[in-house]
mmCIF file of C-alpha atoms in Angstrom:
data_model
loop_
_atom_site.group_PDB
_atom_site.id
_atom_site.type_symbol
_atom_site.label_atom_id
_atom_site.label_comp_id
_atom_site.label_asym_id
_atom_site.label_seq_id
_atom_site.Cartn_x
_atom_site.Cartn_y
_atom_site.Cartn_z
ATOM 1 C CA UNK C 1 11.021 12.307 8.039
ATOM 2 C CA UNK C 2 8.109 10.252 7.910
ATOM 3 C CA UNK C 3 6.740 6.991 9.976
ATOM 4 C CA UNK C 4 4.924 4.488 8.779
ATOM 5 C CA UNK C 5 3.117 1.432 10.657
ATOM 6 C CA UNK C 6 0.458 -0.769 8.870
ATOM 7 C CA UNK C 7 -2.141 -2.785 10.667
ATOM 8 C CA UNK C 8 -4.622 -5.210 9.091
ATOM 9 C CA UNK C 9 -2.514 -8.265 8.093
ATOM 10 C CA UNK C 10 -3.850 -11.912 8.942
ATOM 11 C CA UNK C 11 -4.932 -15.198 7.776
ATOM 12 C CA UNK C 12 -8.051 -15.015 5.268
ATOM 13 C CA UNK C 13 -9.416 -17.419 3.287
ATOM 14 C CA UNK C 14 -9.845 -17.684 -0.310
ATOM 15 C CA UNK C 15 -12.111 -14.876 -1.940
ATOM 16 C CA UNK C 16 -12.535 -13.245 1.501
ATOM 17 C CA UNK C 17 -11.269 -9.887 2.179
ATOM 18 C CA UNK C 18 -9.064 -7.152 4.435
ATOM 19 C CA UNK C 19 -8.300 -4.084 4.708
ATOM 20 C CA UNK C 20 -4.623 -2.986 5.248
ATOM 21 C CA UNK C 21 -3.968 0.708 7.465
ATOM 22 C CA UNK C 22 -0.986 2.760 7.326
ATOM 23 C CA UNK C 23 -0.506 5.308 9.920
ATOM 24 C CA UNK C 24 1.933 7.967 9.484
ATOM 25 C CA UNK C 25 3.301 10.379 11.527
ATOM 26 C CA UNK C 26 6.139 13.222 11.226
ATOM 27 C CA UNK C 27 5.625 15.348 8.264
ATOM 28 C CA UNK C 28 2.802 16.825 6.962
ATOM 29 C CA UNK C 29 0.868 13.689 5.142
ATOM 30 C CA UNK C 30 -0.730 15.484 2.399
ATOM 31 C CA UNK C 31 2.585 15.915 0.633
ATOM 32 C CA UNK C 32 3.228 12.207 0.073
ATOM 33 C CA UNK C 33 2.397 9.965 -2.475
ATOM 34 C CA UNK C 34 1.284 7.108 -0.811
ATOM 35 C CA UNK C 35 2.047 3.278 -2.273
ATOM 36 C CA UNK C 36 1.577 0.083 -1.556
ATOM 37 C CA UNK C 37 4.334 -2.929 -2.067
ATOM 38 C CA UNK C 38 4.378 -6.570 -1.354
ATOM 39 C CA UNK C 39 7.004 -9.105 -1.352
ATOM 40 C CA UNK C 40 5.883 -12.994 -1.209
ATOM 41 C CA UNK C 41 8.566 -15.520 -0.132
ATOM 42 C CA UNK C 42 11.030 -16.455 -2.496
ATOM 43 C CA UNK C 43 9.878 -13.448 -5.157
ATOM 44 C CA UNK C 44 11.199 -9.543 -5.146
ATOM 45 C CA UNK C 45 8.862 -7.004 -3.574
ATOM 46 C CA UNK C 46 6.361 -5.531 -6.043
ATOM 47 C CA UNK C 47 4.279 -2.482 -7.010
ATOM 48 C CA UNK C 48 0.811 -3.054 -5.715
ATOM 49 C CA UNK C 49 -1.242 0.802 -5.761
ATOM 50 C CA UNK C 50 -0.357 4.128 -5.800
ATOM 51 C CA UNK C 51 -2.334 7.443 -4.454
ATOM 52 C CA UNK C 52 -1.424 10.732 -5.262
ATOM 53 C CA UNK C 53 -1.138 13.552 -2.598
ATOM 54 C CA UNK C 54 -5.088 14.713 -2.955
ATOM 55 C CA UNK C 55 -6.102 10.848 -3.792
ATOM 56 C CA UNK C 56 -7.195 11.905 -6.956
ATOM 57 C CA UNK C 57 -4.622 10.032 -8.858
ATOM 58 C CA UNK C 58 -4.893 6.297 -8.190
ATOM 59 C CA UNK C 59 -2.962 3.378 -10.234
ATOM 60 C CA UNK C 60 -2.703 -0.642 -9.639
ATOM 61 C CA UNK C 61 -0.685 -3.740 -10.322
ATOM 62 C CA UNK C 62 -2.776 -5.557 -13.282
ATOM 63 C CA UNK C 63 -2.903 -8.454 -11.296
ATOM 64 C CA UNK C 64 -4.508 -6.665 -8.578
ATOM 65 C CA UNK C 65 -6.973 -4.125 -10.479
ATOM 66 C CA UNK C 66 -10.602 -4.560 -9.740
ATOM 67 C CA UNK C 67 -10.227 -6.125 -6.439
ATOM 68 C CA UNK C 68 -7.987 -3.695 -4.396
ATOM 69 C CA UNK C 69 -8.995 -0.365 -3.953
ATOM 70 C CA UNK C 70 -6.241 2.308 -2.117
ATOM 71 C CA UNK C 71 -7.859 5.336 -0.247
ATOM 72 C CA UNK C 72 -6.775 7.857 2.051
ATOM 73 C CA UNK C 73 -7.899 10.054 4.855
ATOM 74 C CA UNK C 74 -5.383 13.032 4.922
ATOM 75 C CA UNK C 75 -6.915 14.183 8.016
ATOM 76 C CA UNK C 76 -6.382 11.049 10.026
ATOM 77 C CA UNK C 77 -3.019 10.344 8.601
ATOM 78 C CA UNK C 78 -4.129 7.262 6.662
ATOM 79 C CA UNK C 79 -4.309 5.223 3.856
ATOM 80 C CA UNK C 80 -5.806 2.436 3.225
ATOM 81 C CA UNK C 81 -5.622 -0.906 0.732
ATOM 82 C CA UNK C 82 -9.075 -2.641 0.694
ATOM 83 C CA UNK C 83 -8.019 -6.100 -0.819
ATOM 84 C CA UNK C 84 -11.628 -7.893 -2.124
ATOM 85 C CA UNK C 85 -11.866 -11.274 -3.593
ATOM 86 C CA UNK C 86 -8.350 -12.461 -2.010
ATOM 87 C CA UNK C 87 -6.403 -14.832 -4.272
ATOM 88 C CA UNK C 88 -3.492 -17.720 -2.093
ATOM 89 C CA UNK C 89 -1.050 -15.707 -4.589
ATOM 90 C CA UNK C 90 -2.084 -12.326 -3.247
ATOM 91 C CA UNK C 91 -0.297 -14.348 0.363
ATOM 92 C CA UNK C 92 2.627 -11.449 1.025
ATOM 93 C CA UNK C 93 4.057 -9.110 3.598
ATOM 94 C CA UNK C 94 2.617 -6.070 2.161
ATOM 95 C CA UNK C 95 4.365 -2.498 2.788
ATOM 96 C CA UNK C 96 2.964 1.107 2.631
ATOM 97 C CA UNK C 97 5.485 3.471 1.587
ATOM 98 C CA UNK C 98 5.785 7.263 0.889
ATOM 99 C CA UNK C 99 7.111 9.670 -1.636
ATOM 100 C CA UNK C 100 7.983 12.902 -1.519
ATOM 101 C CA UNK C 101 8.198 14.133 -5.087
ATOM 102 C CA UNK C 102 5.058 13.110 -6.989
ATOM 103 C CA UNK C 103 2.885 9.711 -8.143
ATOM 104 C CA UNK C 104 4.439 7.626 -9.189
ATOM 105 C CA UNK C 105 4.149 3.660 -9.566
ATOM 106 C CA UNK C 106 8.480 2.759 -9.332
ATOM 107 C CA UNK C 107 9.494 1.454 -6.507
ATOM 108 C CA UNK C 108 12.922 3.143 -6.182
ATOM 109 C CA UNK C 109 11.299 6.758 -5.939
ATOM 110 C CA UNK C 110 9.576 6.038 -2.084
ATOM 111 C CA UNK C 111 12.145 8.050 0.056
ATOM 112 C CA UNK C 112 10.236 5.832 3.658
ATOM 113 C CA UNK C 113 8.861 2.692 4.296
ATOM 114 C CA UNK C 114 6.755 0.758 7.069
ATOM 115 C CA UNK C 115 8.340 -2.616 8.559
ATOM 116 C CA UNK C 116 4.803 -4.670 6.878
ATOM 117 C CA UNK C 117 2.299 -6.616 7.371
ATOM 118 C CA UNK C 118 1.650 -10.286 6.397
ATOM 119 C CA UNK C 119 -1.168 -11.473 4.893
ATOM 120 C CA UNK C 120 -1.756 -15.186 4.279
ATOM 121 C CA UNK C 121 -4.729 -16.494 1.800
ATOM 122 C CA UNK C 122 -5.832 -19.882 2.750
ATOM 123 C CA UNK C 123 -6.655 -22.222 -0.276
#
């Protein structure tokens, strides 16, 4: 069993930036893949990044690539999503979740998830 809490949501303004934190604790961190999801009102939650176990292995949403970057700290039991150049339809709850069984970018293969963190982007 894993736990995840992110930290880092807030109210930014247009082509500002943040950076998102997701703690975990329980199992050993190094064995998850590590993702990032967001859900805006109205819309179905989406594949943002994904970072393998050793953080070589990093993929992103096209509509995110070149402004986000996802990092971890497997010592500190981190990962990060630095979100640059913030867009008003970037404004989501985002989640950090965790896989057990390799990278991957689908949704349906994170076995935990955090409760998220909003993040508005001010026109």
């Amino acid at each position: 069993q894993v736990q995840l809490v992110e930290s880092g949501g807030g109210l930014v303004q247009a082509g500002g930036s943040l950076r998102l934190s997701c703690a975990a604790s329980g199992r050993t961190f190094s064995y998850y893949t590590m993702g990032w999801f967001r859900q805006a009102p109205g819309k179905e939650r989406e594949f943002v990044a994904a970072i393998s176990q050793s953080g070589i292995t990093r993929g992103y949403a096209d509509s995110v690539k070149g402004r986000f970057t996802i990092s971890r700290d497997n010592a500190k039991n981190l990962a990060y999503l630095q979100m640059n150049s913030l867009k008003p339809e970037d404004a989501a709850v985002y989640t950090c979740a965790a896989r057990a069984f390799g990278y991957s970018t689908q949704m349906k293969g994170y076995d935990y998830w955090g409760q998220g963190t909003q993040v508005t982007v001010s026109s």
